[in-house]
PDB file of C-alpha atoms and ligand atoms in Angstrom:
ATOM      1  CA  MET B 183       0.681  -2.365  19.973  1.00  0.00           C
ATOM      2  CA  LEU B 184      -0.819  -0.539  17.031  1.00  0.00           C
ATOM      3  CA  HIS B 185       1.620  -0.199  14.148  1.00  0.00           C
ATOM      4  CA  ILE B 186       0.722   2.977  12.352  1.00  0.00           C
ATOM      5  CA  GLY B 187       2.282   5.638  10.189  1.00  0.00           C
ATOM      6  CA  CYS B 188       1.432   7.924   7.326  1.00  0.00           C
ATOM      7  CA  HIS B 189       2.620   8.990   3.933  1.00  0.00           C
ATOM      8  CA  LEU B 190       5.713  11.215   4.179  1.00  0.00           C
ATOM      9  CA  SER B 191       7.627  13.265   1.634  1.00  0.00           C
ATOM     10  CA  SER B 192      10.923  11.633   0.760  1.00  0.00           C
ATOM     11  CA  SER B 193      12.554  14.883  -0.364  1.00  0.00           C
ATOM     12  CA  LYS B 194      14.799  15.137   2.720  1.00  0.00           C
ATOM     13  CA  GLY B 195      15.930  11.531   2.631  1.00  0.00           C
ATOM     14  CA  PHE B 196      15.403   8.319   4.562  1.00  0.00           C
ATOM     15  CA  LEU B 197      16.694   9.237   8.012  1.00  0.00           C
ATOM     16  CA  ALA B 198      14.714  12.494   7.939  1.00  0.00           C
ATOM     17  CA  MET B 199      11.514  10.489   7.300  1.00  0.00           C
ATOM     18  CA  GLY B 200      12.306   8.179  10.207  1.00  0.00           C
ATOM     19  CA  LYS B 201      12.790  11.154  12.526  1.00  0.00           C
ATOM     20  CA  GLU B 202       9.621  12.782  11.249  1.00  0.00           C
ATOM     21  CA  ALA B 203       7.720   9.547  11.938  1.00  0.00           C
ATOM     22  CA  LEU B 204       9.036   9.448  15.515  1.00  0.00           C
ATOM     23  CA  LYS B 205       7.973  13.044  16.014  1.00  0.00           C
ATOM     24  CA  ILE B 206       4.341  12.224  15.246  1.00  0.00           C
ATOM     25  CA  LYS B 207       4.406   8.966  17.280  1.00  0.00           C
ATOM     26  CA  ALA B 208       4.354   6.776  14.197  1.00  0.00           C
ATOM     27  CA  ASP B 209       6.308   3.535  14.051  1.00  0.00           C
ATOM     28  CA  THR B 210       6.321   3.172  10.277  1.00  0.00           C
ATOM     29  CA  PHE B 211       5.651   5.328   7.203  1.00  0.00           C
ATOM     30  CA  GLN B 212       5.082   5.258   3.469  1.00  0.00           C
ATOM     31  CA  PHE B 213       6.932   7.205   0.794  1.00  0.00           C
ATOM     32  CA  PHE B 214       7.039   7.470  -2.982  1.00  0.00           C
ATOM     33  CA  THR B 215      10.149   5.927  -4.492  1.00  0.00           C
ATOM     34  CA  ARG B 216      10.359   8.885  -6.847  1.00  0.00           C
ATOM     35  CA  ASN B 217       8.404  11.891  -7.998  1.00  0.00           C
ATOM     36  CA  PRO B 218       5.129  10.497  -9.378  1.00  0.00           C
ATOM     37  CA  ARG B 219       5.439  12.788 -12.386  1.00  0.00           C
ATOM     38  CA  GLY B 220       9.135  12.567 -13.092  1.00  0.00           C
ATOM     39  CA  SER B 221      10.871   9.375 -13.987  1.00  0.00           C
ATOM     40  CA  LYS B 222      14.376   9.894 -12.688  1.00  0.00           C
ATOM     41  CA  ALA B 223      14.925   8.787  -9.096  1.00  0.00           C
ATOM     42  CA  LYS B 224      17.211  10.782  -6.883  1.00  0.00           C
ATOM     43  CA  GLU B 225      20.610   9.154  -6.323  1.00  0.00           C
ATOM     44  CA  LEU B 226      20.216   6.825  -3.351  1.00  0.00           C
ATOM     45  CA  ASP B 227      22.551   7.464  -0.411  1.00  0.00           C
ATOM     46  CA  PRO B 228      23.412   4.064   1.143  1.00  0.00           C
ATOM     47  CA  ALA B 229      24.579   5.685   4.406  1.00  0.00           C
ATOM     48  CA  ASP B 230      21.253   7.506   4.724  1.00  0.00           C
ATOM     49  CA  ALA B 231      19.352   4.247   4.142  1.00  0.00           C
ATOM     50  CA  ALA B 232      21.556   2.452   6.705  1.00  0.00           C
ATOM     51  CA  ALA B 233      20.875   5.210   9.235  1.00  0.00           C
ATOM     52  CA  LEU B 234      17.140   4.705   8.780  1.00  0.00           C
ATOM     53  CA  VAL B 235      17.492   0.945   9.204  1.00  0.00           C
ATOM     54  CA  GLU B 236      19.316   1.621  12.502  1.00  0.00           C
ATOM     55  CA  LEU B 237      16.671   4.085  13.701  1.00  0.00           C
ATOM     56  CA  MET B 238      13.924   1.586  12.805  1.00  0.00           C
ATOM     57  CA  LYS B 239      15.648  -1.158  14.783  1.00  0.00           C
ATOM     58  CA  GLU B 240      16.148   1.010  17.846  1.00  0.00           C
ATOM     59  CA  ASN B 241      12.537   2.147  17.808  1.00  0.00           C
ATOM     60  CA  HIS B 242      10.925  -1.176  16.882  1.00  0.00           C
ATOM     61  CA  PHE B 243       9.414   0.060  13.637  1.00  0.00           C
ATOM     62  CA  ALA B 244       7.070  -2.027  11.517  1.00  0.00           C
ATOM     63  CA  PRO B 245       8.218  -2.420   7.879  1.00  0.00           C
ATOM     64  CA  VAL B 246       8.171   0.806   5.899  1.00  0.00           C
ATOM     65  CA  MET B 247       6.279   0.922   2.633  1.00  0.00           C
ATOM     66  CA  ALA B 248       7.672   2.252  -0.602  1.00  0.00           C
ATOM     67  CA  HIS B 249       4.947   3.200  -3.085  1.00  0.00           C
ATOM     68  CA  ALA B 250       5.623   2.988  -6.819  1.00  0.00           C
ATOM     69  CA  PRO B 251       4.670   6.102  -8.810  1.00  0.00           C
ATOM     70  CA  TYR B 252       0.901   5.930  -9.333  1.00  0.00           C
ATOM     71  CA  THR B 253       1.358   7.168 -12.890  1.00  0.00           C
ATOM     72  CA  LEU B 254       2.834   3.842 -14.007  1.00  0.00           C
ATOM     73  CA  ASN B 255       0.602   1.499 -15.956  1.00  0.00           C
ATOM     74  CA  PRO B 256       1.861  -2.078 -16.184  1.00  0.00           C
ATOM     75  CA  ALA B 257      -1.269  -2.973 -18.204  1.00  0.00           C
ATOM     76  CA  ALA B 258      -0.978  -0.138 -20.741  1.00  0.00           C
ATOM     77  CA  LYS B 259      -1.779  -0.630 -24.396  1.00  0.00           C
ATOM     78  CA  ASP B 260       1.312   1.273 -25.505  1.00  0.00           C
ATOM     79  CA  GLY B 261       4.366  -0.953 -25.247  1.00  0.00           C
ATOM     80  CA  ARG B 262       6.612   1.985 -24.334  1.00  0.00           C
ATOM     81  CA  VAL B 263       4.387   2.815 -21.349  1.00  0.00           C
ATOM     82  CA  ARG B 264       4.616  -0.793 -20.163  1.00  0.00           C
ATOM     83  CA  GLU B 265       8.376  -0.816 -20.736  1.00  0.00           C
ATOM     84  CA  PHE B 266       8.660   2.343 -18.634  1.00  0.00           C
ATOM     85  CA  ALA B 267       6.697   0.730 -15.785  1.00  0.00           C
ATOM     86  CA  LEU B 268       8.958  -2.294 -15.950  1.00  0.00           C
ATOM     87  CA  GLU B 269      12.152  -0.219 -15.898  1.00  0.00           C
ATOM     88  CA  VAL B 270      11.003   1.927 -12.986  1.00  0.00           C
ATOM     89  CA  MET B 271       9.806  -1.012 -10.893  1.00  0.00           C
ATOM     90  CA  ALA B 272      12.894  -3.120 -11.584  1.00  0.00           C
ATOM     91  CA  ASP B 273      15.117  -0.164 -10.660  1.00  0.00           C
ATOM     92  CA  ASP B 274      13.069   0.527  -7.507  1.00  0.00           C
ATOM     93  CA  LEU B 275      13.527  -3.074  -6.387  1.00  0.00           C
ATOM     94  CA  VAL B 276      17.292  -2.774  -6.783  1.00  0.00           C
ATOM     95  CA  ARG B 277      17.266   0.369  -4.647  1.00  0.00           C
ATOM     96  CA  MET B 278      14.976  -1.250  -2.070  1.00  0.00           C
ATOM     97  CA  GLU B 279      17.715  -3.741  -1.242  1.00  0.00           C
ATOM     98  CA  HIS B 280      19.113  -0.954   0.939  1.00  0.00           C
ATOM     99  CA  LEU B 281      15.991  -1.217   3.115  1.00  0.00           C
ATOM    100  CA  PRO B 282      15.740  -4.951   3.815  1.00  0.00           C
ATOM    101  CA  GLY B 283      12.307  -6.227   4.781  1.00  0.00           C
ATOM    102  CA  ALA B 284      10.431  -3.210   3.441  1.00  0.00           C
ATOM    103  CA  TYR B 285       7.297  -3.451   1.313  1.00  0.00           C
ATOM    104  CA  TYR B 286       6.948  -2.218  -2.255  1.00  0.00           C
ATOM    105  CA  ASN B 287       3.360  -1.373  -3.120  1.00  0.00           C
ATOM    106  CA  PHE B 288       2.023  -0.701  -6.603  1.00  0.00           C
ATOM    107  CA  HIS B 289      -1.255  -0.126  -8.447  1.00  0.00           C
ATOM    108  CA  PRO B 290      -1.850  -3.101 -10.748  1.00  0.00           C
ATOM    109  CA  GLY B 291      -2.845  -0.882 -13.670  1.00  0.00           C
ATOM    110  CA  SER B 292      -5.649  -0.108 -16.118  1.00  0.00           C
ATOM    111  CA  HIS B 293      -6.374  -2.221 -19.152  1.00  0.00           C
ATOM    112  CA  VAL B 294      -7.571   0.837 -21.110  1.00  0.00           C
ATOM    113  CA  GLY B 295     -10.049  -1.027 -23.271  1.00  0.00           C
ATOM    114  CA  GLN B 296      -7.933  -4.083 -23.994  1.00  0.00           C
ATOM    115  CA  GLY B 297     -10.128  -6.148 -21.707  1.00  0.00           C
ATOM    116  CA  LEU B 298      -9.577  -7.565 -18.248  1.00  0.00           C
ATOM    117  CA  GLU B 299      -7.927 -10.790 -19.415  1.00  0.00           C
ATOM    118  CA  LYS B 300      -5.302  -8.962 -21.463  1.00  0.00           C
ATOM    119  CA  GLY B 301      -4.661  -6.598 -18.546  1.00  0.00           C
ATOM    120  CA  LEU B 302      -4.174  -9.433 -16.075  1.00  0.00           C
ATOM    121  CA  GLU B 303      -1.762 -11.111 -18.449  1.00  0.00           C
ATOM    122  CA  LEU B 304       0.300  -7.930 -18.902  1.00  0.00           C
ATOM    123  CA  ILE B 305       0.532  -7.224 -15.164  1.00  0.00           C
ATOM    124  CA  ALA B 306       1.567 -10.788 -14.356  1.00  0.00           C
ATOM    125  CA  GLY B 307       4.015 -10.665 -17.262  1.00  0.00           C
ATOM    126  CA  LEU B 308       5.701  -7.608 -15.785  1.00  0.00           C
ATOM    127  CA  LEU B 309       5.930  -9.259 -12.365  1.00  0.00           C
ATOM    128  CA  ASN B 310       7.371 -12.416 -13.884  1.00  0.00           C
ATOM    129  CA  ASN B 311       9.959 -10.217 -15.549  1.00  0.00           C
ATOM    130  CA  ILE B 312      11.135  -8.329 -12.484  1.00  0.00           C
ATOM    131  CA  LEU B 313      10.847 -10.867  -9.637  1.00  0.00           C
ATOM    132  CA  ASN B 314      13.989 -12.986  -9.438  1.00  0.00           C
ATOM    133  CA  GLY B 315      13.528 -14.896  -6.192  1.00  0.00           C
ATOM    134  CA  LYS B 316      16.444 -13.043  -4.614  1.00  0.00           C
ATOM    135  CA  GLN B 317      14.903  -9.691  -3.748  1.00  0.00           C
ATOM    136  CA  GLY B 318      14.420  -9.047  -0.030  1.00  0.00           C
ATOM    137  CA  THR B 319      11.375  -6.882  -0.685  1.00  0.00           C
ATOM    138  CA  LEU B 320       7.822  -8.138  -0.671  1.00  0.00           C
ATOM    139  CA  VAL B 321       5.877  -6.650  -3.596  1.00  0.00           C
ATOM    140  CA  LEU B 322       2.315  -5.711  -2.684  1.00  0.00           C
ATOM    141  CA  LEU B 323      -0.625  -5.442  -5.064  1.00  0.00           C
ATOM    142  CA  GLU B 324      -2.942  -2.674  -3.878  1.00  0.00           C
ATOM    143  CA  THR B 325      -6.703  -3.204  -3.884  1.00  0.00           C
ATOM    144  CA  MET B 326      -8.184  -0.487  -6.092  1.00  0.00           C
ATOM    145  CA  ALA B 327     -11.431   1.496  -6.300  1.00  0.00           C
ATOM    146  CA  GLY B 328     -12.163   0.194  -9.805  1.00  0.00           C
ATOM    147  CA  LYS B 329     -12.074   3.611 -11.463  1.00  0.00           C
ATOM    148  CA  GLY B 330     -12.506   3.331 -15.244  1.00  0.00           C
ATOM    149  CA  SER B 331     -10.694   0.247 -16.495  1.00  0.00           C
ATOM    150  CA  GLU B 332      -8.585  -0.010 -13.354  1.00  0.00           C
ATOM    151  CA  ILE B 333      -7.728  -3.592 -12.399  1.00  0.00           C
ATOM    152  CA  GLY B 334      -7.725  -4.715  -8.756  1.00  0.00           C
ATOM    153  CA  GLY B 335     -11.154  -3.457  -7.727  1.00  0.00           C
ATOM    154  CA  ARG B 336     -12.316  -7.045  -7.258  1.00  0.00           C
ATOM    155  CA  PHE B 337     -10.539  -9.565  -5.063  1.00  0.00           C
ATOM    156  CA  GLU B 338     -10.900 -12.046  -7.944  1.00  0.00           C
ATOM    157  CA  GLU B 339      -8.699  -9.813 -10.107  1.00  0.00           C
ATOM    158  CA  ILE B 340      -5.931  -9.692  -7.490  1.00  0.00           C
ATOM    159  CA  ARG B 341      -6.175 -13.496  -7.205  1.00  0.00           C
ATOM    160  CA  ALA B 342      -5.981 -13.891 -10.982  1.00  0.00           C
ATOM    161  CA  ILE B 343      -2.757 -11.852 -11.102  1.00  0.00           C
ATOM    162  CA  ILE B 344      -1.153 -13.850  -8.275  1.00  0.00           C
ATOM    163  CA  ASP B 345      -2.183 -17.092  -9.993  1.00  0.00           C
ATOM    164  CA  ARG B 346      -0.232 -16.109 -13.093  1.00  0.00           C
ATOM    165  CA  VAL B 347       2.982 -15.201 -11.259  1.00  0.00           C
ATOM    166  CA  GLU B 348       5.737 -17.770 -10.829  1.00  0.00           C
ATOM    167  CA  ARG B 349       7.386 -16.368  -7.716  1.00  0.00           C
ATOM    168  CA  GLN B 350       4.243 -15.984  -5.633  1.00  0.00           C
ATOM    169  CA  GLU B 351       6.309 -16.049  -2.446  1.00  0.00           C
ATOM    170  CA  GLN B 352       7.453 -12.518  -3.319  1.00  0.00           C
ATOM    171  CA  LEU B 353       3.874 -11.198  -3.525  1.00  0.00           C
ATOM    172  CA  GLY B 354       1.482  -9.818  -0.949  1.00  0.00           C
ATOM    173  CA  VAL B 355      -1.565  -7.571  -0.890  1.00  0.00           C
ATOM    174  CA  CYS B 356      -2.193  -4.118   0.589  1.00  0.00           C
ATOM    175  CA  LEU B 357      -5.847  -3.427   1.337  1.00  0.00           C
ATOM    176  CA  ASP B 358      -6.854   0.228   0.997  1.00  0.00           C
ATOM    177  CA  THR B 359      -9.991   0.928   3.052  1.00  0.00           C
ATOM    178  CA  CYS B 360     -11.087   3.843   0.855  1.00  0.00           C
ATOM    179  CA  HIS B 361     -10.577   1.816  -2.301  1.00  0.00           C
ATOM    180  CA  VAL B 362     -12.452  -1.323  -1.176  1.00  0.00           C
ATOM    181  CA  HIS B 363     -15.314   0.842   0.104  1.00  0.00           C
ATOM    182  CA  GLU B 364     -15.532   2.629  -3.233  1.00  0.00           C
ATOM    183  CA  ALA B 365     -15.167  -0.685  -5.040  1.00  0.00           C
ATOM    184  CA  GLY B 366     -18.405  -1.758  -3.351  1.00  0.00           C
ATOM    185  CA  TYR B 367     -17.218  -3.897  -0.428  1.00  0.00           C
ATOM    186  CA  ASP B 368     -19.282  -3.045   2.645  1.00  0.00           C
ATOM    187  CA  ILE B 369     -16.608  -2.639   5.304  1.00  0.00           C
ATOM    188  CA  VAL B 370     -18.902  -0.308   7.265  1.00  0.00           C
ATOM    189  CA  ASN B 371     -21.698  -2.786   7.992  1.00  0.00           C
ATOM    190  CA  ASP B 372     -20.096  -6.130   7.221  1.00  0.00           C
ATOM    191  CA  LEU B 373     -16.340  -6.094   7.789  1.00  0.00           C
ATOM    192  CA  ASP B 374     -16.435  -9.775   8.778  1.00  0.00           C
ATOM    193  CA  GLY B 375     -18.154 -10.659   5.512  1.00  0.00           C
ATOM    194  CA  VAL B 376     -15.646  -8.675   3.441  1.00  0.00           C
ATOM    195  CA  LEU B 377     -12.694 -10.287   5.211  1.00  0.00           C
ATOM    196  CA  LYS B 378     -14.246 -13.721   4.740  1.00  0.00           C
ATOM    197  CA  GLU B 379     -14.550 -12.999   1.041  1.00  0.00           C
ATOM    198  CA  PHE B 380     -10.936 -11.791   0.967  1.00  0.00           C
ATOM    199  CA  ASP B 381      -9.864 -14.967   2.737  1.00  0.00           C
ATOM    200  CA  ASP B 382     -11.867 -17.242   0.445  1.00  0.00           C
ATOM    201  CA  ILE B 383     -10.581 -15.623  -2.742  1.00  0.00           C
ATOM    202  CA  ILE B 384      -7.071 -14.336  -1.979  1.00  0.00           C
ATOM    203  CA  GLY B 385      -6.249 -15.770   1.436  1.00  0.00           C
ATOM    204  CA  LEU B 386      -5.667 -13.595   4.512  1.00  0.00           C
ATOM    205  CA  ALA B 387      -2.062 -14.843   4.691  1.00  0.00           C
ATOM    206  CA  ARG B 388      -1.346 -12.613   1.657  1.00  0.00           C
ATOM    207  CA  LEU B 389      -2.613  -9.509   3.426  1.00  0.00           C
ATOM    208  CA  LYS B 390       0.454  -7.651   4.674  1.00  0.00           C
ATOM    209  CA  ALA B 391      -0.620  -4.032   5.105  1.00  0.00           C
ATOM    210  CA  ILE B 392      -3.564  -1.657   5.277  1.00  0.00           C
ATOM    211  CA  HIS B 393      -3.889   1.782   3.723  1.00  0.00           C
ATOM    212  CA  LEU B 394      -6.128   3.397   6.315  1.00  0.00           C
ATOM    213  CA  ASN B 395      -8.265   6.100   4.753  1.00  0.00           C
ATOM    214  CA  ASP B 396     -11.761   7.441   5.062  1.00  0.00           C
ATOM    215  CA  SER B 397     -13.626   7.920   1.807  1.00  0.00           C
ATOM    216  CA  LEU B 398     -15.232  11.046   0.410  1.00  0.00           C
ATOM    217  CA  ASN B 399     -17.733   9.032  -1.625  1.00  0.00           C
ATOM    218  CA  GLY B 400     -20.283   6.376  -0.880  1.00  0.00           C
ATOM    219  CA  PRO B 401     -19.961   2.645  -1.351  1.00  0.00           C
ATOM    220  CA  GLY B 402     -19.357   1.584  -4.930  1.00  0.00           C
ATOM    221  CA  ALA B 403     -18.585   5.116  -6.165  1.00  0.00           C
ATOM    222  CA  HIS B 404     -15.427   3.964  -8.031  1.00  0.00           C
ATOM    223  CA  LYS B 405     -13.919   7.443  -7.739  1.00  0.00           C
ATOM    224  CA  ASP B 406     -10.992   7.026  -5.327  1.00  0.00           C
ATOM    225  CA  ARG B 407     -11.170  10.167  -3.198  1.00  0.00           C
ATOM    226  CA  HIS B 408      -9.601   9.869   0.239  1.00  0.00           C
ATOM    227  CA  ALA B 409     -11.005  11.715   3.265  1.00  0.00           C
ATOM    228  CA  LYS B 410      -9.638  12.446   6.723  1.00  0.00           C
ATOM    229  CA  ILE B 411     -10.318   9.819   9.372  1.00  0.00           C
ATOM    230  CA  GLY B 412     -13.880  10.264  10.617  1.00  0.00           C
ATOM    231  CA  GLU B 413     -14.760  12.884   8.011  1.00  0.00           C
ATOM    232  CA  GLY B 414     -15.827  10.589   5.209  1.00  0.00           C
ATOM    233  CA  GLN B 415     -18.457   7.984   4.463  1.00  0.00           C
ATOM    234  CA  ILE B 416     -16.649   5.140   6.203  1.00  0.00           C
ATOM    235  CA  GLY B 417     -16.645   7.022   9.484  1.00  0.00           C
ATOM    236  CA  LEU B 418     -14.719   6.690  12.710  1.00  0.00           C
ATOM    237  CA  PRO B 419     -16.553   3.712  14.280  1.00  0.00           C
ATOM    238  CA  ALA B 420     -15.947   1.523  11.203  1.00  0.00           C
ATOM    239  CA  ILE B 421     -12.288   2.603  11.041  1.00  0.00           C
ATOM    240  CA  VAL B 422     -11.806   1.819  14.737  1.00  0.00           C
ATOM    241  CA  HIS B 423     -13.369  -1.565  14.031  1.00  0.00           C
ATOM    242  CA  VAL B 424     -10.816  -2.129  11.240  1.00  0.00           C
ATOM    243  CA  ILE B 425      -7.752  -1.440  13.419  1.00  0.00           C
ATOM    244  CA  ASN B 426      -9.066  -3.662  16.222  1.00  0.00           C
ATOM    245  CA  HIS B 427     -10.288  -6.559  14.084  1.00  0.00           C
ATOM    246  CA  PRO B 428      -8.615  -9.834  15.121  1.00  0.00           C
ATOM    247  CA  ALA B 429      -7.620 -10.564  11.509  1.00  0.00           C
ATOM    248  CA  LEU B 430      -6.109  -7.103  10.975  1.00  0.00           C
ATOM    249  CA  ARG B 431      -4.912  -5.656  14.300  1.00  0.00           C
ATOM    250  CA  HIS B 432      -1.367  -7.010  13.958  1.00  0.00           C
ATOM    251  CA  LEU B 433      -0.826  -5.460  10.488  1.00  0.00           C
ATOM    252  CA  PRO B 434       0.881  -2.122   9.806  1.00  0.00           C
ATOM    253  CA  PHE B 435      -1.553   0.706   8.975  1.00  0.00           C
ATOM    254  CA  TYR B 436      -0.550   3.581   6.694  1.00  0.00           C
ATOM    255  CA  LEU B 437      -2.612   6.771   6.586  1.00  0.00           C
ATOM    256  CA  GLU B 438      -3.003   8.401   3.167  1.00  0.00           C
ATOM    257  CA  THR B 439      -5.492  10.988   4.305  1.00  0.00           C
ATOM    258  CA  PRO B 440      -5.411  14.588   3.006  1.00  0.00           C
ATOM    259  CA  ASN B 441      -3.280  15.985   5.835  1.00  0.00           C
ATOM    260  CA  GLU B 442      -0.137  17.876   6.698  1.00  0.00           C
ATOM    261  CA  LEU B 443       2.102  16.511   9.435  1.00  0.00           C
ATOM    262  CA  ASP B 444       0.086  17.970  12.340  1.00  0.00           C
ATOM    263  CA  GLY B 445      -3.120  16.454  10.934  1.00  0.00           C
ATOM    264  CA  TYR B 446      -1.431  13.063  10.676  1.00  0.00           C
ATOM    265  CA  ALA B 447      -0.168  13.404  14.265  1.00  0.00           C
ATOM    266  CA  ALA B 448      -3.716  14.046  15.456  1.00  0.00           C
ATOM    267  CA  GLU B 449      -5.085  11.025  13.558  1.00  0.00           C
ATOM    268  CA  ILE B 450      -2.333   8.773  14.907  1.00  0.00           C
ATOM    269  CA  LYS B 451      -3.072   9.952  18.447  1.00  0.00           C
ATOM    270  CA  LEU B 452      -6.808   9.376  17.973  1.00  0.00           C
ATOM    271  CA  LEU B 453      -6.278   5.876  16.586  1.00  0.00           C
ATOM    272  CA  ARG B 454      -3.745   4.876  19.226  1.00  0.00           C
ATOM    273  CA  GLU B 455      -6.315   5.832  21.863  1.00  0.00           C
ATOM    274  CA  ALA B 456      -9.000   3.815  20.088  1.00  0.00           C
ATOM    275  CA  TYR B 457      -6.828   0.722  19.809  1.00  0.00           C
ATOM    276  CA  GLN B 458      -7.606  -1.894  22.398  1.00  0.00           C
ATOM    277  CA  GLU B 459      -4.363  -3.240  23.820  1.00  0.00           C
ATOM    278  CA  GLN B 460      -4.658  -6.930  24.581  1.00  0.00           C
ATOM    279  CA  ARG B 461      -3.680  -8.015  28.007  1.00  0.00           C
TER     280      ARG B 461
HETATM  281 FE1  LIG J 123      -1.821   3.639  -3.764  1.00  0.00          FE
HETATM  282 FE1  LIG J 124      -3.735   3.479  -1.069  1.00  0.00          FE
HETATM  283 ZN1  LIG J 125      -6.428   6.068  -3.455  1.00  0.00          ZN
END
């Protein structure tokens, strides 16, 4: 079975997102842990979280994905900006304990002129600070488009962060199809080659989730602009290849395409039809 969902607004709470997912035939979803702009997270309602956990069990959901605010920069030059990222992520992980087995995805950060090495060190430093070996949440590093001084556009950079973290068992990777395409990995013509490279450098065992997006721009554009499925430069055949690939087909897929709920429903329907059930 294809495990697929999309990004949902968390404004109405956890159970409401679960119900919304069911309505569009999704069996997982992604949400922001808090307003990307604002810092303060809404008070978490444990009963609401428990109700979602129950709904997920009953409906055989794949793990849901919490996304850290994309405005955080764990590799910032300004110490207060790094401190803020640390506080938000540490607090998010405490809250995530109410959703056992969920994923927590974040953008590694931008080194803003300090150099790649310094950036890698700062990101790993933050992870070493917040991971305590007790959290029930797997923290995922997202592969990035390599915009500006963004870190995570190369598989080697993701590897270098993991290498510097003590509690590597709490780390995984989320591959974003738009981002890797714009980072210059040719998933359209050589998905096997890209996955081999991922396996050689990071290891496919670390790959826990896919952000499934088409891309407005061509390969290597480093711009990070998502497109609707089949309406971008990755195209439907390559995306169908991704969801059916033997190394990927068991993973949860999360759409982050520019859509409202009905658009997501249509994409989920399309992709479910294109998924080859194994018999
Ligand atoms: Fe992201
Ligand atoms: Fe993404
Ligand atoms: Zn993106």
